[in-house]
Coordinates of C-alpha atoms and ligand atoms in Angstrom, one line a residue:
M199 CA 213.0 194.7 336.2
A200 CA 216.1 192.4 336.5
I201 CA 219.4 194.0 336.0
T202 CA 221.2 193.5 332.7
K203 CA 224.1 191.1 332.8
Y204 CA 227.2 191.6 330.6
I205 CA 229.4 189.1 329.0
F206 CA 232.6 190.2 327.2
V207 CA 234.4 188.1 324.6
T208 CA 238.0 188.8 324.1
G209 CA 240.5 187.1 321.8
G210 CA 244.1 186.0 322.4
V211 CA 247.0 184.5 320.5
S212 CA 245.7 185.2 317.0
S213 CA 243.1 187.0 315.1
S214 CA 240.4 185.2 313.0
L215 CA 239.7 182.6 315.7
G216 CA 236.0 183.3 315.4
K217 CA 235.0 185.6 318.3
G218 CA 232.0 186.7 316.3
I219 CA 230.8 183.1 315.8
L220 CA 231.5 182.2 319.4
S221 CA 229.5 185.3 320.6
A222 CA 226.7 184.5 318.3
S223 CA 226.7 180.8 319.3
L224 CA 226.6 181.6 323.0
A225 CA 223.9 184.2 322.4
K226 CA 221.9 181.5 320.5
L227 CA 222.1 179.0 323.4
L228 CA 221.0 181.6 325.9
Q229 CA 218.2 182.8 323.6
A230 CA 217.1 179.1 323.2
R231 CA 216.9 178.9 327.0
G232 CA 214.5 181.8 327.0
Y233 CA 216.8 184.8 327.7
S234 CA 216.5 188.0 325.8
V235 CA 220.0 188.6 324.6
T236 CA 221.8 190.8 322.1
I237 CA 225.4 191.2 320.9
Q238 CA 227.5 194.2 320.1
K239 CA 230.9 194.6 318.6
F240 CA 233.5 197.1 319.6
D241 CA 236.1 197.6 316.8
P242 CA 239.4 199.2 317.7
Y243 CA 240.1 201.1 314.5
L244 CA 239.9 204.8 313.9
N245 CA 237.4 204.8 311.0
V246 CA 234.0 206.0 312.2
D247 CA 232.5 203.0 310.4
P248 CA 233.7 200.4 307.8
G249 CA 231.5 202.1 305.1
T250 CA 234.5 203.8 303.5
M251 CA 236.8 200.8 303.6
N252 CA 237.6 198.6 300.6
P253 CA 236.1 195.1 301.0
Y254 CA 239.7 193.7 300.7
E255 CA 240.5 195.6 304.0
H256 CA 237.5 194.6 305.9
G257 CA 235.3 192.1 304.1
E258 CA 231.6 193.0 303.5
C259 CA 230.1 196.1 305.0
Y260 CA 226.9 195.0 306.8
V261 CA 224.0 197.4 306.8
T262 CA 221.4 197.5 309.6
D263 CA 217.7 198.6 309.4
D264 CA 218.5 202.0 310.8
G265 CA 221.1 202.5 308.1
A266 CA 224.4 201.9 310.0
E267 CA 227.3 200.6 308.0
T268 CA 228.8 198.0 310.3
D269 CA 231.2 195.1 310.7
L270 CA 230.3 191.8 309.0
D271 CA 230.0 190.1 312.4
L272 CA 226.7 191.8 312.9
G273 CA 225.5 189.7 310.0
H274 CA 226.3 186.6 312.0
Y275 CA 224.5 187.9 315.0
E276 CA 221.4 188.5 313.0
R277 CA 221.6 185.2 311.1
F278 CA 222.0 183.3 314.3
L279 CA 219.6 185.2 316.6
N280 CA 217.0 186.2 314.0
I281 CA 216.6 189.6 315.6
P282 CA 217.7 192.8 314.0
T283 CA 220.8 194.8 315.1
S284 CA 221.2 198.6 314.9
Q285 CA 223.7 201.4 314.9
A286 CA 224.3 200.9 318.6
N287 CA 225.4 197.3 318.1
N288 CA 228.7 198.4 316.5
V289 CA 231.0 200.9 318.0
T290 CA 234.4 201.9 316.7
T291 CA 237.3 203.8 318.3
G292 CA 236.6 206.5 315.6
Q293 CA 233.1 207.0 317.0
V294 CA 234.3 207.1 320.6
Y295 CA 236.9 209.7 319.9
R296 CA 234.6 211.7 317.7
T297 CA 232.1 212.0 320.6
V298 CA 234.7 212.9 323.1
I299 CA 236.3 215.5 320.8
E300 CA 232.8 217.0 320.0
K301 CA 232.1 217.3 323.7
E302 CA 235.5 219.0 324.2
R303 CA 234.7 221.5 321.5
R304 CA 231.3 222.2 323.0
G305 CA 233.0 223.0 326.3
D306 CA 231.6 220.0 328.3
Y307 CA 235.0 219.4 329.9
L308 CA 235.8 223.1 330.3
G309 CA 238.9 223.7 332.3
K310 CA 240.0 220.0 332.2
T311 CA 242.7 218.1 330.3
V312 CA 240.9 215.6 328.2
Q313 CA 242.6 212.2 328.4
V314 CA 242.2 208.5 327.4
I315 CA 241.6 207.7 331.1
P316 CA 239.0 208.7 332.2
H317 CA 237.3 210.5 329.2
I318 CA 237.7 207.9 326.5
T319 CA 237.2 205.0 328.9
D320 CA 234.1 206.7 330.3
E321 CA 232.7 207.0 326.8
I322 CA 233.4 203.4 326.1
R323 CA 231.7 202.3 329.4
N324 CA 228.7 204.3 328.5
R325 CA 228.5 202.6 325.1
F326 CA 229.0 199.2 326.6
Q327 CA 225.8 199.8 328.5
R328 CA 223.8 201.8 325.9
L329 CA 221.8 198.8 324.6
G330 CA 220.9 197.9 328.1
K331 CA 218.9 201.1 328.5
G332 CA 215.2 200.7 327.7
N333 CA 215.6 197.5 325.6
N334 CA 214.9 194.9 328.3
Y335 CA 217.8 192.8 327.4
E336 CA 218.7 190.4 330.2
I337 CA 222.1 189.6 328.8
I338 CA 224.3 191.7 326.5
I339 CA 227.3 190.1 324.9
T340 CA 230.1 192.4 323.8
E341 CA 232.7 191.2 321.4
I342 CA 235.9 193.2 321.7
G343 CA 237.6 193.3 318.3
G344 CA 241.4 192.6 317.9
T345 CA 243.6 190.6 320.1
V346 CA 244.6 191.3 323.7
G347 CA 248.0 193.0 323.8
D348 CA 247.2 195.2 320.8
I349 CA 248.0 198.8 321.7
E350 CA 244.7 199.9 320.2
S351 CA 242.5 197.6 322.2
L352 CA 243.9 198.7 325.6
P353 CA 241.3 201.4 326.3
Y354 CA 238.6 198.8 325.8
I355 CA 240.2 196.3 328.1
E356 CA 240.7 199.0 330.7
S357 CA 237.0 200.0 330.4
L358 CA 236.1 196.4 330.8
R359 CA 238.3 196.2 333.9
Q360 CA 236.5 199.2 335.4
M361 CA 233.1 197.9 334.7
R362 CA 233.8 194.4 336.1
Y363 CA 235.2 196.0 339.2
E364 CA 232.1 198.2 339.6
K365 CA 229.5 195.5 338.8
G366 CA 231.3 192.4 340.2
P367 CA 232.0 189.2 338.3
S368 CA 228.5 187.8 338.6
N369 CA 227.2 190.7 336.6
C370 CA 230.1 191.1 334.2
L371 CA 231.8 188.0 332.8
V372 CA 234.8 187.6 330.6
V373 CA 235.1 184.8 328.1
H374 CA 238.5 184.6 326.5
L375 CA 238.8 182.9 323.1
T376 CA 242.3 181.5 322.5
Y377 CA 244.2 179.1 320.3
I378 CA 246.0 175.9 321.1
P379 CA 248.4 175.2 318.3
F380 CA 249.4 171.7 317.3
L381 CA 253.1 171.4 316.7
K382 CA 253.6 168.7 314.0
G383 CA 257.3 168.2 314.9
A384 CA 256.6 167.5 318.5
G385 CA 253.3 165.8 317.8
E386 CA 251.7 167.9 320.6
L387 CA 249.2 170.6 321.4
K388 CA 250.8 173.6 323.1
T389 CA 249.3 175.6 325.8
K390 CA 252.0 178.2 326.2
P391 CA 250.6 180.9 323.8
T392 CA 247.3 180.7 325.8
Q393 CA 249.1 181.1 329.1
H394 CA 250.9 184.2 327.7
S395 CA 247.7 185.7 326.4
V396 CA 246.0 185.2 329.8
K397 CA 249.0 186.8 331.4
T398 CA 248.6 189.8 329.1
L399 CA 245.0 190.2 330.2
L400 CA 246.1 189.8 333.8
E401 CA 248.6 192.6 333.4
T402 CA 245.8 194.9 332.5
G403 CA 243.8 193.7 335.6
V404 CA 241.4 191.4 333.9
Q405 CA 241.0 187.8 335.0
P406 CA 239.1 185.8 332.4
D407 CA 236.3 183.5 333.8
I408 CA 236.1 181.1 330.9
L409 CA 238.6 180.0 328.3
V410 CA 237.4 178.8 325.0
C411 CA 240.2 177.0 323.2
R412 CA 240.2 176.8 319.4
T413 CA 242.0 173.6 318.4
E414 CA 242.4 171.2 315.5
H415 CA 242.7 168.2 317.9
P416 CA 240.8 167.2 321.0
I417 CA 242.2 168.7 324.3
S418 CA 242.8 166.0 327.0
K419 CA 241.5 166.3 330.5
D420 CA 245.0 166.8 331.8
M421 CA 245.5 169.7 329.4
R422 CA 242.3 171.3 330.6
K423 CA 243.5 170.9 334.2
K424 CA 246.9 172.4 333.3
L425 CA 245.3 175.4 331.6
A426 CA 242.9 175.9 334.5
L427 CA 245.8 175.9 337.0
F428 CA 248.0 178.2 335.0
C429 CA 245.3 180.6 334.0
N430 CA 243.4 180.7 337.4
V431 CA 240.1 179.4 336.0
K432 CA 238.0 176.4 337.1
A433 CA 238.6 173.2 335.2
N434 CA 234.9 173.1 334.0
S435 CA 235.5 176.6 332.6
V436 CA 238.1 175.5 330.1
M437 CA 236.2 174.7 326.9
E438 CA 237.3 173.0 323.7
A439 CA 236.3 174.6 320.4
I440 CA 237.4 172.0 318.0
D441 CA 237.3 172.9 314.2
V442 CA 233.9 172.0 312.7
S443 CA 232.8 171.7 309.1
T444 CA 230.4 174.7 309.3
I445 CA 229.9 177.7 311.5
Y446 CA 226.3 176.6 312.1
E447 CA 227.7 173.6 314.1
V448 CA 229.4 175.8 316.7
P449 CA 226.3 176.4 318.9
I450 CA 225.8 172.7 319.1
A451 CA 229.5 172.1 319.8
M452 CA 229.5 174.8 322.6
Q453 CA 226.3 173.3 324.0
A454 CA 228.1 170.0 324.3
E455 CA 230.9 171.8 326.2
E456 CA 228.1 173.3 328.5
L457 CA 229.3 176.8 327.8
D458 CA 225.7 178.2 328.4
K459 CA 225.4 176.3 331.7
V460 CA 228.7 177.5 333.0
V461 CA 228.0 181.1 331.9
L462 CA 224.6 181.1 333.6
S463 CA 225.9 179.7 336.8
K464 CA 228.7 182.3 336.9
L465 CA 226.1 185.0 336.3
K466 CA 224.0 183.6 339.0
L467 CA 221.1 183.2 336.6
P468 CA 218.7 180.2 336.5
L469 CA 219.2 177.6 333.8
K470 CA 215.4 177.8 333.0
H471 CA 215.0 174.9 330.6
E472 CA 217.3 173.1 328.3
P473 CA 218.0 175.1 325.1
D474 CA 215.3 174.5 322.5
M475 CA 217.6 174.0 319.5
S476 CA 215.1 171.8 317.5
K477 CA 214.7 174.3 314.7
W478 CA 218.4 174.8 314.5
E479 CA 219.1 171.1 314.5
D480 CA 216.6 170.6 311.8
F481 CA 218.4 173.2 309.7
L482 CA 221.8 171.6 310.4
Y483 CA 220.4 168.2 309.4
K484 CA 219.2 169.6 306.1
L485 CA 222.5 171.3 305.6
K486 CA 224.3 168.0 305.7
H487 CA 221.7 165.8 304.0
Y488 CA 220.7 167.0 300.6
S489 CA 219.9 165.1 297.4
T490 CA 221.4 167.4 294.7
T491 CA 224.2 169.9 294.2
I492 CA 223.9 172.9 291.9
T493 CA 226.5 175.5 290.9
I494 CA 225.7 179.1 290.8
G495 CA 228.0 181.7 289.3
L496 CA 228.8 184.8 291.4
V497 CA 230.0 187.5 289.1
G498 CA 231.8 190.2 291.0
K499 CA 235.1 192.0 291.3
Y500 CA 236.2 190.9 294.8
T501 CA 236.2 187.2 293.9
E502 CA 239.5 186.4 295.6
L503 CA 238.0 187.3 299.0
P504 CA 234.8 185.4 299.8
D505 CA 234.3 187.5 302.9
A506 CA 233.5 190.4 300.6
Y507 CA 230.3 188.5 299.8
K508 CA 229.7 187.0 303.2
S509 CA 225.9 187.6 303.4
I510 CA 225.3 186.4 299.9
N511 CA 227.2 183.2 300.6
E512 CA 225.3 182.6 303.8
S513 CA 222.0 183.3 302.1
F514 CA 222.7 180.6 299.6
I515 CA 223.4 178.2 302.4
H516 CA 220.1 179.0 304.0
A517 CA 218.2 178.8 300.7
G518 CA 219.9 175.5 299.8
T519 CA 218.4 173.8 302.9
R520 CA 214.9 174.9 301.8
N521 CA 215.5 173.2 298.4
D522 CA 217.1 170.0 299.5
C523 CA 220.2 170.9 297.7
K524 CA 223.7 172.2 298.2
V525 CA 224.6 175.4 296.4
E526 CA 228.2 175.5 295.2
V527 CA 229.2 179.1 294.4
R528 CA 231.6 179.6 291.6
Y529 CA 233.3 183.0 291.8
I530 CA 233.8 184.6 288.5
S531 CA 235.9 187.7 288.3
S532 CA 233.9 190.2 286.2
E533 CA 237.1 191.6 284.8
S534 CA 238.0 188.3 283.2
I535 CA 234.8 188.0 281.2
T536 CA 234.8 188.8 277.5
K537 CA 232.5 188.1 274.6
Q538 CA 234.8 185.4 273.4
N539 CA 235.0 183.5 276.7
I540 CA 231.5 184.1 278.1
A541 CA 230.0 180.7 277.0
E542 CA 232.9 178.9 278.6
K543 CA 232.7 180.9 281.8
M544 CA 229.0 180.1 282.2
E545 CA 229.3 176.4 281.4
G546 CA 227.7 174.2 284.0
L547 CA 226.0 177.0 285.9
S548 CA 222.4 176.7 286.9
G549 CA 222.0 180.3 287.8
V550 CA 224.0 183.5 287.9
L551 CA 224.1 186.2 290.6
V552 CA 225.7 189.5 289.6
A553 CA 227.0 191.1 292.8
P554 CA 226.9 194.6 294.3
G555 CA 229.8 196.9 293.9
F556 CA 231.2 200.3 293.2
G557 CA 233.1 201.9 290.4
E558 CA 234.0 201.0 286.8
R559 CA 236.3 198.0 287.2
G560 CA 234.6 194.8 285.8
I561 CA 231.4 196.6 284.7
E562 CA 231.5 195.4 281.1
G563 CA 232.1 191.8 282.2
K564 CA 229.0 192.0 284.3
I565 CA 226.9 193.4 281.5
E566 CA 228.3 190.6 279.2
A567 CA 227.2 187.9 281.7
I568 CA 223.7 189.4 282.0
Q569 CA 223.2 189.5 278.2
Y570 CA 224.2 185.8 278.1
V571 CA 221.9 184.7 280.9
R572 CA 219.0 186.8 279.6
E573 CA 219.3 185.4 276.0
N574 CA 220.0 181.9 277.1
K575 CA 217.2 181.9 279.8
I576 CA 219.5 181.0 282.6
P577 CA 218.1 182.0 286.1
F578 CA 219.5 185.5 287.0
F579 CA 219.5 187.5 290.2
G580 CA 221.2 191.0 290.3
I581 CA 221.8 192.8 293.5
C582 CA 222.3 196.6 293.6
L583 CA 225.0 197.2 291.1
G584 CA 224.0 193.8 289.6
M585 CA 220.5 195.2 289.1
Q586 CA 221.8 198.4 287.7
C587 CA 223.9 196.4 285.2
A588 CA 220.8 194.5 284.2
V589 CA 219.0 197.8 283.4
I590 CA 222.0 199.0 281.4
E591 CA 222.2 195.7 279.4
F592 CA 218.5 195.8 278.6
A593 CA 218.8 199.5 277.5
R594 CA 221.7 198.8 275.2
H595 CA 220.6 195.5 273.6
V596 CA 216.8 195.5 273.8
L597 CA 215.9 199.2 273.7
K598 CA 218.8 199.8 271.4
L599 CA 219.9 202.9 273.4
N600 CA 223.5 203.0 272.3
G601 CA 226.0 204.0 275.0
A602 CA 223.4 203.7 277.8
H603 CA 225.1 203.6 281.1
S604 CA 225.1 204.7 284.8
T605 CA 226.4 208.2 285.4
E606 CA 228.6 206.6 288.1
I607 CA 230.7 205.1 285.4
D608 CA 230.1 207.5 282.4
A609 CA 229.0 210.9 283.5
K610 CA 228.4 211.9 279.8
T611 CA 226.4 209.0 278.7
P612 CA 223.7 209.9 276.1
H613 CA 221.3 207.6 278.0
P614 CA 221.7 207.8 281.8
V615 CA 219.4 204.9 282.6
I616 CA 220.9 204.8 286.1
A617 CA 221.6 208.2 287.6
L618 CA 222.2 210.1 290.7
M619 CA 219.3 211.1 292.9
E620 CA 218.7 214.8 293.4
D621 CA 219.7 214.8 297.1
Q622 CA 222.9 213.0 296.3
K623 CA 224.1 215.6 293.8
T624 CA 225.1 218.1 296.5
Q625 CA 226.8 215.5 298.6
N626 CA 230.6 216.0 299.0
S627 CA 231.6 213.8 301.9
K628 CA 231.7 210.0 301.5
G629 CA 231.1 208.4 304.9
G630 CA 227.4 207.5 305.7
T631 CA 226.0 209.6 302.8
M632 CA 224.4 206.9 300.6
R633 CA 220.8 205.8 300.7
L634 CA 221.2 203.5 303.7
G635 CA 219.0 201.2 305.7
A636 CA 215.5 199.9 305.4
Y637 CA 212.9 201.4 303.0
P638 CA 209.5 200.2 302.1
C639 CA 208.8 198.8 298.6
Q640 CA 205.4 198.2 297.1
L641 CA 205.2 195.1 294.9
K642 CA 203.2 194.9 291.7
K643 CA 200.4 192.4 291.8
N644 CA 201.1 189.1 290.0
S645 CA 204.7 190.0 289.4
L646 CA 207.5 187.5 290.1
A647 CA 208.5 189.6 293.1
Y648 CA 205.0 189.6 294.5
K649 CA 204.8 185.8 294.1
I650 CA 208.1 185.4 295.8
Y651 CA 207.3 187.5 298.9
G652 CA 203.6 186.8 299.0
Q653 CA 203.1 190.3 300.3
N654 CA 202.2 193.8 299.1
V655 CA 204.7 195.9 300.9
I656 CA 208.1 194.7 302.0
M657 CA 211.0 196.3 303.8
E658 CA 214.5 195.8 302.6
R659 CA 217.9 197.4 303.2
H660 CA 219.8 199.7 300.9
R661 CA 223.3 200.9 300.4
H662 CA 223.8 202.9 297.2
R663 CA 223.9 206.3 295.6
Y664 CA 222.5 205.8 292.1
E665 CA 219.0 204.9 291.0
F666 CA 216.9 203.7 288.1
N667 CA 216.1 206.8 286.0
N668 CA 212.3 207.1 286.0
D669 CA 212.4 209.0 282.7
Y670 CA 213.0 205.7 281.0
K671 CA 210.4 203.7 283.0
D672 CA 207.7 203.4 280.3
A673 CA 210.2 202.5 277.6
F674 CA 211.5 199.6 279.8
E675 CA 208.0 198.4 280.7
N676 CA 206.8 198.4 277.1
A677 CA 209.8 196.4 276.0
G678 CA 209.3 193.7 278.8
M679 CA 211.5 194.8 281.6
I680 CA 209.0 195.4 284.4
P681 CA 209.6 197.7 287.3
S682 CA 207.8 195.4 289.8
G683 CA 208.8 197.0 293.1
I684 CA 208.4 200.8 293.7
N685 CA 209.2 202.8 296.8
P686 CA 205.7 204.1 297.7
V687 CA 207.1 207.5 298.9
S688 CA 209.9 208.4 296.6
K689 CA 208.6 206.4 293.6
L690 CA 212.1 205.0 293.0
V691 CA 212.3 201.7 291.2
E692 CA 213.5 199.0 293.7
V693 CA 212.9 195.8 291.7
V694 CA 213.0 195.0 288.0
E695 CA 212.2 191.7 286.3
I696 CA 211.7 190.3 282.8
E697 CA 208.4 188.6 282.0
D698 CA 209.6 186.4 279.2
H699 CA 212.2 184.6 281.2
P700 CA 212.1 181.7 283.6
F701 CA 213.7 183.7 286.4
F702 CA 215.2 187.2 285.9
I703 CA 215.1 189.6 288.8
G704 CA 217.2 192.6 290.0
T705 CA 216.8 194.4 293.3
Q706 CA 218.2 197.9 294.1
Y707 CA 218.2 196.8 297.7
H708 CA 220.3 194.1 299.4
P709 CA 218.1 191.1 300.2
E710 CA 221.1 189.1 301.4
L711 CA 221.2 191.3 304.6
K712 CA 218.0 189.8 305.9
S713 CA 218.5 186.1 305.4
T714 CA 218.6 184.1 308.7
V715 CA 218.7 180.5 309.7
D716 CA 215.1 180.7 310.9
N717 CA 213.9 182.8 307.9
P718 CA 215.9 182.3 304.7
Q719 CA 215.4 185.3 302.4
P720 CA 212.6 184.4 299.9
I721 CA 214.3 185.7 296.7
F722 CA 217.3 183.5 297.4
V723 CA 215.0 180.5 298.1
K724 CA 213.1 181.0 294.8
F725 CA 216.2 181.7 292.8
V726 CA 217.8 178.4 294.1
E727 CA 214.5 176.7 293.3
A728 CA 214.6 178.0 289.7
A729 CA 218.2 177.0 289.4
V730 CA 217.4 173.5 290.5
S731 CA 214.7 173.2 287.8
Y732 CA 217.0 174.7 285.3
S733 CA 219.7 172.1 286.2
K734 CA 217.2 169.3 285.9
Q735 CA 216.0 170.4 282.5
H736 CA 219.6 170.8 281.3
N737 CA 221.0 167.7 283.0
L738 CA 223.4 169.7 285.1
I739 CA 222.2 168.2 288.3
E740 CA 224.6 166.2 290.4
L741 CA 222.7 163.7 292.4
V742 CA 224.1 162.8 295.8
E743 CA 224.3 159.1 296.5
A744 CA 221.8 158.2 299.3
Ligands
LIG2080 N1 227.6 201.7 293.0 C1 226.2 201.6 292.9 C2 225.6 202.8 293.6 O1 226.2 203.5 294.4 C3 225.7 200.3 293.5 C4 226.1 200.2 295.0 C5 225.9 198.7 295.5 O2 226.0 197.8 294.7 N2 225.9 198.6 296.8 O3 224.4 203.1 293.4

């Protein structure tokens, strides 16, 4: 078996340059050349995982099949590569320290002083290579979170230095993503910040092999030469990453810069064939050429930060390309919704998605929105808390169960239609204690869910504590809200839908976590399809000039 080669992606000058997208794009190109490749992210914070962080801190928490709560970049990896990631694809400083401290308590280092070097760096190096063991990956790309020079990323850079020294540059490559600012006053692009960030890397003993330069304007040949000279890299290894209109264009832009070719030649690997990007290009074409635009309302409480709903937004992009349309998402803060303004808030929408979430804030607004779309027969899709709110709304207004609620919000409700599972009742700690990861779900024949998936049993990912209360199941079914997806083992209700409605579905799981460019998630595809029909019937459609 060939040895696994490693590529590290570091960032300089500024955060938010898109290391995740760059890593995913490079991985895509290598995959399209026939390599088996995966990506992992190392985050320098002390939380064990982002599961306990507020979305405003960290954006969406992405959940893997094996139930890890991870960084949202893993979502990009899956959407680009169309292969699942796992717990091992996201490592945090918190996890590294926890392992080392547990070993220390067990006595594994008995007699020794436990230190950042070598104990923490040894643990990091182990984890750099963990995915290489037994998985047959030819190439592993590791994205190091943060920016070089940050105190907290130092142990990662040091581990990288050691690994590169041990394995040699042809087995362990460093791609440095940096930023070339344009100074308006001077009318010029400036390379100095990049020179400094490479110097910072050099101070820690790491020479980058390739520079990828984020820029708003094209970089001249002379500038590439200058950067090459000052940063000790070959001129063909200075790549331009000019701003593009969508993240899905980045693989194509990096292919034009020959990033994949340069990487493979440095790793002394054969080019095999040209990357087969035909499916990707087809997707990109559809993304840019559509005949209609529809607006879907996203009702949630983190509406000021679109990153909180990253996977939902991307799923709409994927689903739009399958329906020859562009989906504009209108964010509606659930807290701002009242009975008086609901009609106005919903005006012009062809569908409404009620988002996942935790806690009381904005709940009544979500319920108000659901009552409106149910009664007005506007396509509806509720995810997790959104599904739970649909159940509460139906209980209150159709079953006439006054005060029906979820015990998450009202512990004393007379009708706990959403309630805590038995095994959650004794749970005191917060991190990693929800129902997490992929569970099977059996779909009812002839239901909307069954028609959407075209399958009996599906696997979808969960992240929640509360559940549909099965004591009320018959009452709901008799009144027209059908539990159409059931966990075959625990008998928990995973999907509800309303028969007498053009499109009304709620899922306890998070379908948005499994939508990829190659395989758009089917509920999103059908929801958008229903929204397009609704908009045609109600003259909401905006036709795009040919
Ligand atoms: N707060 C709800 C629960 O814990 C829903 C969670 C979610 O929407 N992800 O069950």
